[in-house]
Tab-separated table of C-alpha atoms in Angstrom:
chain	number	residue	atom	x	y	z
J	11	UNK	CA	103.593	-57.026	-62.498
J	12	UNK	CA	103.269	-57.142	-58.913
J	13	UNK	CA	106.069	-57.997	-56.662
J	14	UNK	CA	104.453	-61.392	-55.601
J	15	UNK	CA	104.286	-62.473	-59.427
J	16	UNK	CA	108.125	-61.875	-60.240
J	17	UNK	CA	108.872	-63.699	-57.019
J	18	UNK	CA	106.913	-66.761	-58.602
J	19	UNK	CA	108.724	-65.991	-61.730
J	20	UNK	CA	112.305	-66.794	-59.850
J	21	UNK	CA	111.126	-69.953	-58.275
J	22	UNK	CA	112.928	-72.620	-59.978
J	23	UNK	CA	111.170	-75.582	-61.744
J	24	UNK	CA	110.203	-78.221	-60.395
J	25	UNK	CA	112.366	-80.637	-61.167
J	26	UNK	CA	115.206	-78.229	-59.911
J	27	UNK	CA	113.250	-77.694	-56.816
J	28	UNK	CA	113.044	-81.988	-56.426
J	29	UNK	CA	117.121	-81.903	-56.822
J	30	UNK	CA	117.864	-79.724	-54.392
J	31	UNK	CA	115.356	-81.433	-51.929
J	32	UNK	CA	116.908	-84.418	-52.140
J	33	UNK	CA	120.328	-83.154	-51.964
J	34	UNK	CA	119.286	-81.998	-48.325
J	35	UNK	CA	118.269	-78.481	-49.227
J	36	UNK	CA	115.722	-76.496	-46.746
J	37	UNK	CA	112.816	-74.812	-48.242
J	38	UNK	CA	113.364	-72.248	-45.002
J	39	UNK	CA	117.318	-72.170	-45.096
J	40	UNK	CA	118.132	-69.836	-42.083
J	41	UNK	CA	121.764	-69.270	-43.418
J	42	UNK	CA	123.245	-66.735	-46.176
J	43	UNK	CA	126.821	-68.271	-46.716
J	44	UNK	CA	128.228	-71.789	-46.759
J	45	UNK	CA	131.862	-72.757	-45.769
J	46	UNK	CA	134.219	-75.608	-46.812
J	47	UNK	CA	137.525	-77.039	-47.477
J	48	UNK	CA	139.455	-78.128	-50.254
J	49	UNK	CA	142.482	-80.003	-51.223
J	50	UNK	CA	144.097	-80.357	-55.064
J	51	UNK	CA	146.200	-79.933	-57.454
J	52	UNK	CA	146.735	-76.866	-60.180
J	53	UNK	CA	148.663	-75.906	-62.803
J	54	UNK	CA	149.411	-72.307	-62.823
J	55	UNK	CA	149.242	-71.831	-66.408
J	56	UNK	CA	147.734	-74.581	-69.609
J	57	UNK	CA	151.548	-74.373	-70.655
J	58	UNK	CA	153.009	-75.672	-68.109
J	59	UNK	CA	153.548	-79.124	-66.859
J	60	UNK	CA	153.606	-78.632	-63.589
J	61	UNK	CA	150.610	-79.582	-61.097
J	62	UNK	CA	151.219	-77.811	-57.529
J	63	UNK	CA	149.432	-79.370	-54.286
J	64	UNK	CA	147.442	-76.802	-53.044
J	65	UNK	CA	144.975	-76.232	-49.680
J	66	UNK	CA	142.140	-73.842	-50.193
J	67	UNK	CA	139.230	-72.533	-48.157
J	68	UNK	CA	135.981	-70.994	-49.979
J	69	UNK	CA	132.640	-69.743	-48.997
J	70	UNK	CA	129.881	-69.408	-51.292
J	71	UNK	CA	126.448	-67.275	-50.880
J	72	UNK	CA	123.053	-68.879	-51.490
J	73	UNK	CA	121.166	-65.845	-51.565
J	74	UNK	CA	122.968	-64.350	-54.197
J	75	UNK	CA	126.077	-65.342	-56.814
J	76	UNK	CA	129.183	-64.659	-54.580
J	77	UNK	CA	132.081	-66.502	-53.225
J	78	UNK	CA	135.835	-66.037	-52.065
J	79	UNK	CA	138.186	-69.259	-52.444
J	80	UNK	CA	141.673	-68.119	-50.963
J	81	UNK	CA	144.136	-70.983	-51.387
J	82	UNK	CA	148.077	-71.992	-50.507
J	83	UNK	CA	149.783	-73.899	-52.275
J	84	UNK	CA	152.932	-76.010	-51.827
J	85	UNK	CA	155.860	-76.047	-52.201
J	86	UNK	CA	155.457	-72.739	-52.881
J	87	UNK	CA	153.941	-72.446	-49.234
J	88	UNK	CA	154.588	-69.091	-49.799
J	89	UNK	CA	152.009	-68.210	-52.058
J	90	UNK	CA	148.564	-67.458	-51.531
J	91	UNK	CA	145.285	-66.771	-54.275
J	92	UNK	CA	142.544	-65.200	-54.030
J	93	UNK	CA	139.620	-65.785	-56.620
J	94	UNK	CA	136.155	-64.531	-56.014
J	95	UNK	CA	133.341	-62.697	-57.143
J	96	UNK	CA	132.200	-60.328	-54.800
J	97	UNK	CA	129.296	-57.266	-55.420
J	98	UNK	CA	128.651	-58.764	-58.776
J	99	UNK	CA	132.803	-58.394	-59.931
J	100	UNK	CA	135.647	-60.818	-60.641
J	101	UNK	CA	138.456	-60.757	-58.280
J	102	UNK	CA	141.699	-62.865	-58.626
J	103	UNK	CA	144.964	-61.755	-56.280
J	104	UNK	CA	148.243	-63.242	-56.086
J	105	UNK	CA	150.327	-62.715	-52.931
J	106	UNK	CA	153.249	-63.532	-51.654
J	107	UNK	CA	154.103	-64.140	-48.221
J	108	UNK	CA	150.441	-63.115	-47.167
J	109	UNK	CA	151.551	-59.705	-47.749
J	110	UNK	CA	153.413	-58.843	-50.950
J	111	UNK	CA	150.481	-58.345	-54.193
J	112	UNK	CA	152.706	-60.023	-56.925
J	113	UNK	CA	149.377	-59.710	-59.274
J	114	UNK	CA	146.091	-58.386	-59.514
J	115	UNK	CA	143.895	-58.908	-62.261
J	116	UNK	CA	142.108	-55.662	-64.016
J	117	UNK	CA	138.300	-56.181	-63.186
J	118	UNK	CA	136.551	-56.584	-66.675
J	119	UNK	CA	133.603	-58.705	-68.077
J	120	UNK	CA	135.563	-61.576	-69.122
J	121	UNK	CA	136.947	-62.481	-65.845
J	122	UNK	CA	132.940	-61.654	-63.888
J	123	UNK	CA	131.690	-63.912	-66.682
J	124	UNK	CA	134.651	-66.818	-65.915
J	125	UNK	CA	133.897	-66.302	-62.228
J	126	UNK	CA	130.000	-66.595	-62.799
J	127	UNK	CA	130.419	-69.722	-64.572
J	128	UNK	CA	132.163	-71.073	-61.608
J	129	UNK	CA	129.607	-70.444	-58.658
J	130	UNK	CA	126.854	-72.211	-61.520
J	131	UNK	CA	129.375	-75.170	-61.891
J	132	UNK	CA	129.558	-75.294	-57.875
J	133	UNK	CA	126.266	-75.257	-57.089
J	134	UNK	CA	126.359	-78.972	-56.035
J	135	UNK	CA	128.410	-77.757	-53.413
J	136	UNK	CA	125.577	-75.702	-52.128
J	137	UNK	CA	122.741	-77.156	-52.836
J	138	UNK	CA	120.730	-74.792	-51.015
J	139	UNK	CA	121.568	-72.300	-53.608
J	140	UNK	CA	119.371	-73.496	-55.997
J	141	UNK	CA	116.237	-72.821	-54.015
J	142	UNK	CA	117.458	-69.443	-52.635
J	143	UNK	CA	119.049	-68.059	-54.699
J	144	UNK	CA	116.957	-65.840	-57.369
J	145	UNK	CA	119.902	-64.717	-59.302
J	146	UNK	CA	119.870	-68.033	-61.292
J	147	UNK	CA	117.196	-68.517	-64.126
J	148	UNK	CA	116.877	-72.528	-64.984
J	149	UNK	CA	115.492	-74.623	-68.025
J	150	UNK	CA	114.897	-78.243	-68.487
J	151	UNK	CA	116.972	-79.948	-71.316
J	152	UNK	CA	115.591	-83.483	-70.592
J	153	UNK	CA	115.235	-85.795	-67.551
J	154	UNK	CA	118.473	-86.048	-66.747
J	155	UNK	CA	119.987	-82.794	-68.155
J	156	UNK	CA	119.428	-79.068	-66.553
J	157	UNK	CA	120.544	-75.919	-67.972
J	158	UNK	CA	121.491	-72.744	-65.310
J	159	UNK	CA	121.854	-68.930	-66.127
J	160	UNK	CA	123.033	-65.463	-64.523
J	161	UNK	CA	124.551	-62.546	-65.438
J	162	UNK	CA	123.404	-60.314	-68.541
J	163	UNK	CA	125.501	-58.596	-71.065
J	164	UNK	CA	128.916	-59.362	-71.699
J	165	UNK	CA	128.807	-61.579	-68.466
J	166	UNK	CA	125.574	-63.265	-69.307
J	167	UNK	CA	126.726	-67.441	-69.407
J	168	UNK	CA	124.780	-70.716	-68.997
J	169	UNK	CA	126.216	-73.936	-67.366
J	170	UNK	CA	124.299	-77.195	-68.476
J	171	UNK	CA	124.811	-79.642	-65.525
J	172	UNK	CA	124.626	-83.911	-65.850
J	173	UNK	CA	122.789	-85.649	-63.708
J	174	UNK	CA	123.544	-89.648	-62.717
J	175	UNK	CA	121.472	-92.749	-62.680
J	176	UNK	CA	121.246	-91.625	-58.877
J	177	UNK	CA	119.352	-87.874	-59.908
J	178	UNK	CA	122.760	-86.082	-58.221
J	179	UNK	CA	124.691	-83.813	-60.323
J	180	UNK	CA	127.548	-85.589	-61.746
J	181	UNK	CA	129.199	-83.118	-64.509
J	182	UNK	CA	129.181	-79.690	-65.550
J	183	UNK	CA	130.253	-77.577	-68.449
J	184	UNK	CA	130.298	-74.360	-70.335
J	185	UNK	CA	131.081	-74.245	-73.625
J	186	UNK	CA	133.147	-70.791	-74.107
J	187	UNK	CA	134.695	-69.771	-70.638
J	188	UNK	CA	137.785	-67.679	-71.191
J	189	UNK	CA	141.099	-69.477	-71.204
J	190	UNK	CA	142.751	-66.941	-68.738
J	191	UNK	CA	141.790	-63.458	-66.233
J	192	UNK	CA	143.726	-61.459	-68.540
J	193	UNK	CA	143.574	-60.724	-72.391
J	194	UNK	CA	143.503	-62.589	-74.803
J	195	UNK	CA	140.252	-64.016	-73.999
J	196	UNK	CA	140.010	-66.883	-75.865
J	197	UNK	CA	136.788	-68.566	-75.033
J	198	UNK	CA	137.735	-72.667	-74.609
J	199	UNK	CA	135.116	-75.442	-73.173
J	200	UNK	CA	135.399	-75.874	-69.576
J	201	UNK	CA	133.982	-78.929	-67.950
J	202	UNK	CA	133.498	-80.404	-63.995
J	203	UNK	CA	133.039	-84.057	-63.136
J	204	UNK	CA	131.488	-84.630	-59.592
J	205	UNK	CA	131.965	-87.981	-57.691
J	206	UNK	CA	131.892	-89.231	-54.117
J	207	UNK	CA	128.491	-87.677	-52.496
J	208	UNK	CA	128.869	-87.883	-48.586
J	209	UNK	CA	126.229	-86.271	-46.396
J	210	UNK	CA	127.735	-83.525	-44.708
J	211	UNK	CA	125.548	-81.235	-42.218
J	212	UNK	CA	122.155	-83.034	-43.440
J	213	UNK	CA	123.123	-82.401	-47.279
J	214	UNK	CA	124.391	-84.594	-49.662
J	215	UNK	CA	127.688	-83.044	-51.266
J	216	UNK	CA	130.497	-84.311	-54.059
J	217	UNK	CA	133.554	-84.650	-51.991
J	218	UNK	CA	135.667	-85.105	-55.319
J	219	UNK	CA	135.612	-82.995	-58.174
């Protein structure tokens, strides 16, 4: 196989191709990373009753499956998180403080796969991503269903994502994403819900998730 003929083997289908278009995607994107802002709420564990306000900033590769979200949250204004996937590995850091490490995940496939199935889930936040970047294999469901892949091995996962009445993604899940960084790693469903598109930059983008 030639290197021209895996290159058409990466290009997504066409309907993927379509959705991206009209989410403001360029078929000649001139940039690698994109860069936004976030504000919610978390709850530091499933036990716990608790939801924290938090503040985060993440950027996110299109080129390749990669991004760094690094978050404060209140009143605990104190403490910062780190969650990323960088050079094809999980990261998640807790610090206090901006300088103390209070905890560090161990790098292992569990928490790669949980952060792959992330950047898939997020791609509506980058649409440009799904014309660019030739990490992600795609199949068609049905018209308004879309399935996305990376990884292989123990990190291989697949997010299906929903599209609306308007052909924008509206929802996605995974149906066995680990319940937490560190063991036990009980696979649970995991699901997004994506409202609010607002043109930002020339592309149309969720504003709440």
């Amino acid at each position: 196989m030639t290197i021209h003929q895996a290159s058409q083997l990466k290009r997504p289908p066409p309907v993927v191709s379509d959705l991206a278009l009209r989410l403001g995607a360029h078929p000649d994107c001139a940039f690698d990373t994109v860069a936004f802002s976030q504000t919610g709420k978390m709850r530091i564990s499933l036990k716990s009753r608790l939801w924290l306000p938090f503040t985060a900033r993440q950027t996110m590769s299109v080129r390749s499956c990669a991004f760094t979200w690094n978050a404060r949250f209140r009143p605990l204004g104190y403490m910062t998180v780190t969650d990323a996937l960088e050079d094809g590995a999980g990261r998640l850091d807790v610090t206090a403080l901006g300088l103390i490490l209070v905890a560090r995940s161990t790098p292992n496939a569990a928490l790669t796969r949980g952060e792959l199935i992330r950047y898939l889930a997020e791609l509506p936040l980058a649409p440009d991503a799904m014309l660019h970047n030739h990490e992600l294999s795609w199949r068609v469901i049905d018209a308004s269903t879309l399935a996305v892949t990376a990884g292989s091995g123990d990190t291989a996962c697949e997010v299906v994502l929903g599209l609306g009445s308007d052909h924008r993604i509206i929802s996605a899940f995974c149906a066995d994403r680990a319940v937490s960084a560190t063991p036990p790693f009980a696979p649970m469903p995991w699901r997004c819900a994506f409202a609010d598109y607002r043109q930002q930059n020339g592309r149309w983008i969720p504003t709440v998730a």
